[in-house]
Coordinates of C-alpha atoms in Angstrom, one line a residue:
Q1 CA -23.8 17.7 15.7
V2 CA -24.3 15.2 11.3
Q3 CA -26.2 14.5 8.7
L4 CA -25.9 12.2 6.8
V5 CA -27.9 12.3 3.3
E6 CA -28.4 9.2 0.8
S7 CA -29.4 8.9 -2.6
G8 CA -28.6 7.3 -5.5
G9 CA -31.2 4.5 -5.1
G10 CA -33.8 3.5 -7.2
L11 CA -35.0 0.5 -8.7
V12 CA -32.6 -1.5 -11.8
Q13 CA -32.9 -4.6 -13.7
A14 CA -31.0 -8.0 -11.9
G15 CA -27.1 -6.9 -14.2
G16 CA -27.6 -3.4 -13.5
S17 CA -25.3 -0.7 -11.8
L18 CA -26.0 1.8 -9.2
R19 CA -23.6 4.5 -7.4
L20 CA -25.1 5.1 -4.3
S21 CA -24.4 8.3 -2.8
C22 CA -23.8 10.3 0.9
A23 CA -23.4 13.3 1.9
A24 CA -22.0 14.6 5.2
S25 CA -23.1 18.1 6.9
G26 CA -22.7 19.5 9.9
R27 CA -20.0 20.4 12.2
I28 CA -17.1 19.9 10.7
F29 CA -16.0 16.9 9.2
S30 CA -13.8 14.8 9.6
P31 CA -14.9 11.0 11.0
Y32 CA -12.3 7.8 11.1
A33 CA -14.6 6.0 9.0
M34 CA -17.4 5.6 6.8
G35 CA -19.9 2.4 6.2
W36 CA -22.8 1.1 3.5
F37 CA -25.4 -1.2 5.6
R38 CA -28.3 -2.2 4.7
Q39 CA -31.3 -3.9 5.3
A40 CA -33.9 -6.1 4.2
P41 CA -37.3 -6.9 4.7
G42 CA -37.0 -9.3 7.8
K43 CA -33.8 -9.3 7.8
E44 CA -30.6 -8.6 10.2
R45 CA -28.8 -5.7 8.9
E46 CA -26.0 -6.7 7.0
F47 CA -22.3 -4.4 6.8
V48 CA -21.7 -3.8 2.9
A49 CA -18.5 -2.6 2.8
A50 CA -16.8 1.3 5.0
I51 CA -13.6 3.2 4.5
T52 CA -11.2 4.8 6.9
W53 CA -11.5 9.2 5.9
S54 CA -7.5 9.8 5.7
G55 CA -6.4 6.3 4.6
G56 CA -8.8 5.3 2.0
H57 CA -8.8 2.1 3.6
T58 CA -11.6 -0.2 3.0
F59 CA -13.5 -3.1 4.6
G60 CA -16.4 -5.7 3.1
P61 CA -17.2 -8.9 3.3
P62 CA -15.6 -11.3 1.0
S63 CA -18.7 -11.7 -1.1
L64 CA -18.9 -8.9 -2.1
K65 CA -16.5 -7.4 -2.3
D66 CA -16.2 -8.4 -5.8
R67 CA -18.9 -6.3 -7.3
F68 CA -19.5 -4.1 -4.5
T69 CA -17.0 -1.0 -4.4
I70 CA -16.3 2.7 -1.1
S71 CA -14.9 5.2 -2.4
R72 CA -14.7 8.7 -1.0
D73 CA -14.5 12.0 -2.0
T74 CA -13.1 14.4 1.4
A75 CA -13.4 17.6 -0.2
K76 CA -17.0 16.9 -0.7
N77 CA -17.8 14.7 2.7
T78 CA -19.1 12.7 0.5
V79 CA -18.7 8.3 0.3
Y80 CA -20.2 6.2 -2.6
L81 CA -21.3 2.8 -3.1
Q82 CA -20.5 2.1 -7.0
M83 CA -22.6 -1.4 -7.6
T84 CA -22.3 -3.8 -10.1
S85 CA -23.8 -6.9 -11.2
L86 CA -27.0 -6.5 -8.9
K87 CA -29.1 -9.3 -8.0
P88 CA -32.6 -9.7 -6.5
E89 CA -31.4 -10.3 -3.0
D90 CA -28.8 -7.1 -3.4
T91 CA -32.6 -5.7 -2.7
A92 CA -33.1 -3.6 0.2
V93 CA -32.9 -0.4 2.0
Y94 CA -29.0 0.8 1.8
Y95 CA -27.8 3.3 5.1
C96 CA -24.1 5.4 4.9
A97 CA -23.2 5.7 8.8
A98 CA -20.2 7.2 10.3
A99 CA -18.3 5.8 12.3
L100 CA -15.8 9.7 15.1
N101 CA -13.6 7.2 16.6
Q102 CA -13.2 3.3 15.0
I103 CA -14.6 1.5 12.3
G104 CA -17.6 -1.0 14.3
E105 CA -18.8 1.5 16.7
Y106 CA -20.4 4.1 14.6
D107 CA -21.7 7.3 15.9
Y108 CA -24.9 9.3 12.9
W109 CA -26.8 7.1 10.3
G110 CA -29.0 8.4 7.4
Q111 CA -32.3 8.0 7.0
G112 CA -31.4 5.4 4.0
T113 CA -32.3 4.8 0.7
Q114 CA -34.4 1.5 -1.8
V115 CA -32.4 -0.1 -3.9
T116 CA -35.0 -2.8 -5.6
V117 CA -33.4 -5.2 -7.9
S118 CA -35.5 -6.7 -10.9
S119 CA -35.5 -10.9 -12.1

C-alpha cells in the first residue's frame, strides 16, 4: 500500500507563489508517474501536471504550464508543484496521485491540500 500526503497549501494573494509537496510512503515506491490534480467547489476535477518518475518527463495543459511546474525528488519519494502568478481561479483543493503503470491511470491518491488565492 502507498500513502500520499500533500502539504504546502494555504492562503496567498493573487500574484503570489506556493510550492506544494507530496510525500509518498509505504511499499517500495517506484511508480511510473506522479500527477497533480485540482478540484474547485462545484467543478470537475482538473488535471494540472504529471511527471514520469524515472525520466522526469513532464506533462500538463498549455493553459497552466507557464505558471505551474512539476518536479520530483526520487531520493525523498516526493513530488512538487511550484505555482507562480497565482490567480483567484486557481483556488481549489489540490491532490497528488501515483500511477503505477501508465499516465492516466492513477492508483493512489492523497487527501488533498487547500489552496486559496485572494484577489
